[in-house]
Amino acid sequence: MSKIITYGTFDTFHYGHLNLLKRARELGDYLVVALSTDEFNRIKNKEVFHSYKQRKEYLKMLKIVDLIIPETNWEQKEKDIKDNQIDILVMGDDWKGKFDKLNKYCEVRYLPRTKGISSSDIKQCLLKNSKTEQKNRKIN
Ligand code: C2G
């Protein structure tokens, strides 16, 4: 059984995330997702729209995700790989090269990011819409 792991925030879950998880899962038989906690996102300076609980909830609904573990720090990957007998660590290629040192413990693969979609774009759009709504409410 070939076991895969990937890491991320997966905020405002979208097609780019799904595309990554699908391709990761196709590389093996079992997919572990290490989901960044709200506290770790603060360390990553990443503002999230959905809480860890909400993000975990939508990932749990995906049949291609076999296990979800919390990602609480940058240093846990080596232990995660050993504890879960991981064969391949998969990340989008915006992380290309960043985790190569882990290829002592497992294969490391970077897959092309899905173009034209990102959580930050979605959040900007949500923010813009809510500002417009507030303005319209004031006018009416
Ligand atoms: N991704 C993608 N295409 C997009 C957006 C994201 O392939 N359009 C991929 C990213 O490359 C990443 C995964 O989806 O592999 C999750 O993306 P994020 O939630 O943005 O993850 P990130 O904040 O980069 O966290 O320790 C690693 C970090 O926790 C990764």
PDB file of C-alpha atoms and ligand atoms in Angstrom:
ATOM      1  CA  MET A   1       0.000   0.000   0.000  1.00  0.00           C
ATOM      2  CA  SER A   2       1.482   3.305  -1.116  1.00  0.00           C
ATOM      3  CA  LYS A   3       0.778   6.131   1.359  1.00  0.00           C
ATOM      4  CA  ILE A   4       0.729   9.797   0.404  1.00  0.00           C
ATOM      5  CA  ILE A   5       0.833  12.924   2.574  1.00  0.00           C
ATOM      6  CA  THR A   6       0.165  16.541   1.740  1.00  0.00           C
ATOM      7  CA  TYR A   7       0.053  19.722   3.833  1.00  0.00           C
ATOM      8  CA  GLY A   8      -2.052  22.834   3.599  1.00  0.00           C
ATOM      9  CA  THR A   9      -4.621  25.283   4.909  1.00  0.00           C
ATOM     10  CA  PHE A  10      -7.304  24.449   2.313  1.00  0.00           C
ATOM     11  CA  ASP A  11      -9.215  27.625   3.186  1.00  0.00           C
ATOM     12  CA  THR A  12     -12.377  28.462   1.144  1.00  0.00           C
ATOM     13  CA  PHE A  13     -11.952  24.997  -0.398  1.00  0.00           C
ATOM     14  CA  HIS A  14     -11.821  25.277  -4.197  1.00  0.00           C
ATOM     15  CA  TYR A  15     -11.094  23.445  -7.424  1.00  0.00           C
ATOM     16  CA  GLY A  16      -7.349  24.027  -7.163  1.00  0.00           C
ATOM     17  CA  HIS A  17      -7.272  22.233  -3.808  1.00  0.00           C
ATOM     18  CA  LEU A  18      -9.451  19.418  -5.111  1.00  0.00           C
ATOM     19  CA  ASN A  19      -7.240  19.020  -8.182  1.00  0.00           C
ATOM     20  CA  LEU A  20      -4.154  18.731  -5.948  1.00  0.00           C
ATOM     21  CA  LEU A  21      -5.762  16.181  -3.619  1.00  0.00           C
ATOM     22  CA  LYS A  22      -7.074  14.116  -6.541  1.00  0.00           C
ATOM     23  CA  ARG A  23      -3.670  13.931  -8.234  1.00  0.00           C
ATOM     24  CA  ALA A  24      -1.961  13.194  -4.905  1.00  0.00           C
ATOM     25  CA  ARG A  25      -4.391  10.348  -4.159  1.00  0.00           C
ATOM     26  CA  GLU A  26      -3.866   8.910  -7.660  1.00  0.00           C
ATOM     27  CA  LEU A  27      -0.170   8.461  -6.818  1.00  0.00           C
ATOM     28  CA  GLY A  28      -1.020   5.863  -4.149  1.00  0.00           C
ATOM     29  CA  ASP A  29      -3.706   4.031  -2.189  1.00  0.00           C
ATOM     30  CA  TYR A  30      -4.031   6.140   0.949  1.00  0.00           C
ATOM     31  CA  LEU A  31      -3.973   9.924   1.418  1.00  0.00           C
ATOM     32  CA  VAL A  32      -3.120  11.747   4.635  1.00  0.00           C
ATOM     33  CA  VAL A  33      -3.899  15.467   4.741  1.00  0.00           C
ATOM     34  CA  ALA A  34      -2.014  17.480   7.374  1.00  0.00           C
ATOM     35  CA  LEU A  35      -4.340  20.438   7.866  1.00  0.00           C
ATOM     36  CA  SER A  36      -2.880  23.700   9.167  1.00  0.00           C
ATOM     37  CA  THR A  37      -4.481  24.659  12.493  1.00  0.00           C
ATOM     38  CA  ASP A  38      -5.745  28.224  13.054  1.00  0.00           C
ATOM     39  CA  GLU A  39      -2.783  28.823  15.401  1.00  0.00           C
ATOM     40  CA  PHE A  40      -0.290  27.575  12.778  1.00  0.00           C
ATOM     41  CA  ASN A  41      -1.911  29.794  10.139  1.00  0.00           C
ATOM     42  CA  ARG A  42      -1.150  32.740  12.419  1.00  0.00           C
ATOM     43  CA  ILE A  43       2.488  31.603  12.401  1.00  0.00           C
ATOM     44  CA  LYS A  44       2.277  31.323   8.573  1.00  0.00           C
ATOM     45  CA  ASN A  45       0.810  34.865   8.567  1.00  0.00           C
ATOM     46  CA  LYS A  46      -2.141  33.447   6.717  1.00  0.00           C
ATOM     47  CA  GLU A  47      -5.544  34.909   7.554  1.00  0.00           C
ATOM     48  CA  VAL A  48      -8.224  32.225   7.194  1.00  0.00           C
ATOM     49  CA  PHE A  49     -11.898  32.635   6.315  1.00  0.00           C
ATOM     50  CA  HIS A  50     -12.947  29.179   7.553  1.00  0.00           C
ATOM     51  CA  SER A  51     -11.893  27.813  10.953  1.00  0.00           C
ATOM     52  CA  TYR A  52      -9.900  24.599  11.348  1.00  0.00           C
ATOM     53  CA  LYS A  53     -13.162  22.856  12.378  1.00  0.00           C
ATOM     54  CA  GLN A  54     -14.951  24.030   9.210  1.00  0.00           C
ATOM     55  CA  ARG A  55     -11.978  23.215   6.953  1.00  0.00           C
ATOM     56  CA  LYS A  56     -11.652  19.748   8.491  1.00  0.00           C
ATOM     57  CA  GLU A  57     -15.388  19.191   8.004  1.00  0.00           C
ATOM     58  CA  TYR A  58     -15.303  19.720   4.253  1.00  0.00           C
ATOM     59  CA  LEU A  59     -12.132  17.664   3.783  1.00  0.00           C
ATOM     60  CA  LYS A  60     -13.697  14.804   5.758  1.00  0.00           C
ATOM     61  CA  MET A  61     -16.488  14.620   3.174  1.00  0.00           C
ATOM     62  CA  LEU A  62     -13.989  13.729   0.422  1.00  0.00           C
ATOM     63  CA  LYS A  63     -13.735   9.980  -0.125  1.00  0.00           C
ATOM     64  CA  ILE A  64     -10.185  10.437  -1.477  1.00  0.00           C
ATOM     65  CA  VAL A  65      -8.999  11.695   1.938  1.00  0.00           C
ATOM     66  CA  ASP A  66      -8.265   8.776   4.274  1.00  0.00           C
ATOM     67  CA  LEU A  67      -6.866  10.602   7.310  1.00  0.00           C
ATOM     68  CA  ILE A  68      -6.676  14.204   8.484  1.00  0.00           C
ATOM     69  CA  ILE A  69      -4.040  15.230  11.032  1.00  0.00           C
ATOM     70  CA  PRO A  70      -3.348  18.722  12.424  1.00  0.00           C
ATOM     71  CA  GLU A  71      -0.375  20.658  11.103  1.00  0.00           C
ATOM     72  CA  THR A  72       0.818  22.732  14.059  1.00  0.00           C
ATOM     73  CA  ASN A  73       4.416  23.577  13.086  1.00  0.00           C
ATOM     74  CA  TRP A  74       6.988  23.570  10.258  1.00  0.00           C
ATOM     75  CA  GLU A  75       9.105  20.837  11.855  1.00  0.00           C
ATOM     76  CA  GLN A  76       6.596  17.984  12.140  1.00  0.00           C
ATOM     77  CA  LYS A  77       6.896  16.593   8.605  1.00  0.00           C
ATOM     78  CA  GLU A  78       9.736  14.122   9.303  1.00  0.00           C
ATOM     79  CA  LYS A  79       7.840  12.607  12.261  1.00  0.00           C
ATOM     80  CA  ASP A  80       4.564  12.531  10.263  1.00  0.00           C
ATOM     81  CA  ILE A  81       6.326  10.653   7.440  1.00  0.00           C
ATOM     82  CA  LYS A  82       7.747   8.083   9.879  1.00  0.00           C
ATOM     83  CA  ASP A  83       4.622   7.731  12.048  1.00  0.00           C
ATOM     84  CA  ASN A  84       2.370   7.226   9.016  1.00  0.00           C
ATOM     85  CA  GLN A  85       4.842   5.143   6.922  1.00  0.00           C
ATOM     86  CA  ILE A  86       4.527   7.692   4.115  1.00  0.00           C
ATOM     87  CA  ASP A  87       5.921   6.807   0.662  1.00  0.00           C
ATOM     88  CA  ILE A  88       5.378  10.144  -1.123  1.00  0.00           C
ATOM     89  CA  LEU A  89       5.047  13.729   0.125  1.00  0.00           C
ATOM     90  CA  VAL A  90       3.096  15.773  -2.438  1.00  0.00           C
ATOM     91  CA  MET A  91       2.825  19.570  -2.639  1.00  0.00           C
ATOM     92  CA  GLY A  92       1.860  22.102  -5.274  1.00  0.00           C
ATOM     93  CA  ASP A  93       4.863  23.473  -7.183  1.00  0.00           C
ATOM     94  CA  ASP A  94       4.643  26.862  -5.461  1.00  0.00           C
ATOM     95  CA  TRP A  95       6.579  24.888  -2.824  1.00  0.00           C
ATOM     96  CA  LYS A  96       9.082  23.476  -5.354  1.00  0.00           C
ATOM     97  CA  GLY A  97      12.381  22.657  -3.667  1.00  0.00           C
ATOM     98  CA  LYS A  98      11.215  23.659  -0.192  1.00  0.00           C
ATOM     99  CA  PHE A  99      10.857  20.090   1.118  1.00  0.00           C
ATOM    100  CA  ASP A 100      13.633  18.337  -0.848  1.00  0.00           C
ATOM    101  CA  LYS A 101      15.524  17.599   2.376  1.00  0.00           C
ATOM    102  CA  LEU A 102      12.717  15.197   3.289  1.00  0.00           C
ATOM    103  CA  ASN A 103      13.631  12.901   0.398  1.00  0.00           C
ATOM    104  CA  LYS A 104      15.817  11.070   2.925  1.00  0.00           C
ATOM    105  CA  TYR A 105      12.559   9.698   4.343  1.00  0.00           C
ATOM    106  CA  CYS A 106      10.215   9.496   1.344  1.00  0.00           C
ATOM    107  CA  GLU A 107       9.805  10.556  -2.275  1.00  0.00           C
ATOM    108  CA  VAL A 108       8.949  14.291  -2.606  1.00  0.00           C
ATOM    109  CA  ARG A 109       6.765  15.349  -5.554  1.00  0.00           C
ATOM    110  CA  TYR A 110       5.669  18.867  -6.584  1.00  0.00           C
ATOM    111  CA  LEU A 111       2.611  19.006  -8.826  1.00  0.00           C
ATOM    112  CA  PRO A 112       1.688  21.984 -11.029  1.00  0.00           C
ATOM    113  CA  ARG A 113      -0.621  24.424  -9.267  1.00  0.00           C
ATOM    114  CA  THR A 114      -4.068  24.924 -10.803  1.00  0.00           C
ATOM    115  CA  LYS A 115      -4.012  28.295 -12.521  1.00  0.00           C
ATOM    116  CA  GLY A 116      -6.579  31.065 -12.034  1.00  0.00           C
ATOM    117  CA  ILE A 117      -7.871  30.204  -8.577  1.00  0.00           C
ATOM    118  CA  SER A 118      -6.649  30.846  -5.040  1.00  0.00           C
ATOM    119  CA  SER A 119      -8.093  31.279  -1.581  1.00  0.00           C
ATOM    120  CA  SER A 120      -6.733  34.857  -1.428  1.00  0.00           C
ATOM    121  CA  ASP A 121      -8.608  35.801  -4.644  1.00  0.00           C
ATOM    122  CA  ILE A 122     -11.812  34.280  -3.261  1.00  0.00           C
ATOM    123  CA  LYS A 123     -11.396  36.131   0.049  1.00  0.00           C
ATOM    124  CA  GLN A 124     -10.766  39.436  -1.747  1.00  0.00           C
ATOM    125  CA  CYS A 125     -13.942  38.895  -3.748  1.00  0.00           C
ATOM    126  CA  LEU A 126     -15.935  38.068  -0.586  1.00  0.00           C
ATOM    127  CA  LEU A 127     -14.543  41.183   1.127  1.00  0.00           C
ATOM    128  CA  LYS A 128     -15.337  43.406  -1.887  1.00  0.00           C
ATOM    129  CA  ASN A 129     -18.902  42.089  -2.080  1.00  0.00           C
ATOM    130  CA  SER A 130     -19.536  42.649   1.611  1.00  0.00           C
ATOM    131  CA  LYS A 131     -18.228  46.243   1.330  1.00  0.00           C
ATOM    132  CA  THR A 132     -20.523  46.866  -1.670  1.00  0.00           C
ATOM    133  CA  GLU A 133     -23.493  45.444   0.243  1.00  0.00           C
ATOM    134  CA  GLN A 134     -22.745  47.674   3.222  1.00  0.00           C
ATOM    135  CA  LYS A 135     -22.545  50.723   0.917  1.00  0.00           C
ATOM    136  CA  ASN A 136     -25.840  49.787  -0.803  1.00  0.00           C
ATOM    137  CA  ARG A 137     -27.533  49.314   2.572  1.00  0.00           C
ATOM    138  CA  LYS A 138     -26.411  52.838   3.584  1.00  0.00           C
ATOM    139  CA  ILE A 139     -27.712  54.370   0.308  1.00  0.00           C
ATOM    140  CA  ASN A 140     -31.125  52.637   0.433  1.00  0.00           C
TER     141      ASN A 140
HETATM  142  N1  C2G B   1      -2.846  24.545  -4.632  1.00  0.00           N
HETATM  143  C1  C2G B   1      -2.892  24.239  -5.990  1.00  0.00           C
HETATM  144  N2  C2G B   1      -3.519  25.090  -6.841  1.00  0.00           N
HETATM  145  C2  C2G B   1      -4.112  26.227  -6.387  1.00  0.00           C
HETATM  146  C3  C2G B   1      -4.074  26.537  -5.015  1.00  0.00           C
HETATM  147  C4  C2G B   1      -3.431  25.663  -4.142  1.00  0.00           C
HETATM  148  O1  C2G B   1      -2.358  23.197  -6.419  1.00  0.00           O
HETATM  149  N3  C2G B   1      -4.721  27.060  -7.278  1.00  0.00           N
HETATM  150  C5  C2G B   1      -2.152  23.613  -3.733  1.00  0.00           C
HETATM  151  C6  C2G B   1      -0.969  24.249  -3.006  1.00  0.00           C
HETATM  152  O2  C2G B   1       0.194  24.230  -3.820  1.00  0.00           O
HETATM  153  C7  C2G B   1      -0.834  23.333  -1.789  1.00  0.00           C
HETATM  154  C8  C2G B   1      -2.286  22.896  -1.515  1.00  0.00           C
HETATM  155  O3  C2G B   1      -3.040  23.191  -2.712  1.00  0.00           O
HETATM  156  O4  C2G B   1      -0.049  22.189  -2.113  1.00  0.00           O
HETATM  157  C9  C2G B   1      -2.899  23.645  -0.342  1.00  0.00           C
HETATM  158  O5  C2G B   1      -2.771  25.026  -0.609  1.00  0.00           O
HETATM  159  P1  C2G B   1      -2.831  26.038   0.638  1.00  0.00           P
HETATM  160  O6  C2G B   1      -4.010  25.741   1.444  1.00  0.00           O
HETATM  161  O7  C2G B   1      -2.579  27.421   0.130  1.00  0.00           O
HETATM  162  O8  C2G B   1      -1.551  25.527   1.465  1.00  0.00           O
HETATM  163  P2  C2G B   1      -0.358  26.402   2.028  1.00  0.00           P
HETATM  164  O9  C2G B   1      -0.864  27.562   2.765  1.00  0.00           O
HETATM  165  O10 C2G B   1       0.562  26.585   0.897  1.00  0.00           O
HETATM  166  O11 C2G B   1       0.242  25.415   3.159  1.00  0.00           O
HETATM  167  O12 C2G B   1       3.652  23.049   5.406  1.00  0.00           O
HETATM  168  C10 C2G B   1       3.110  23.416   4.149  1.00  0.00           C
HETATM  169  C11 C2G B   1       2.013  24.438   4.281  1.00  0.00           C
HETATM  170  O13 C2G B   1       1.108  24.084   5.315  1.00  0.00           O
HETATM  171  C12 C2G B   1       1.286  24.557   2.944  1.00  0.00           C
END
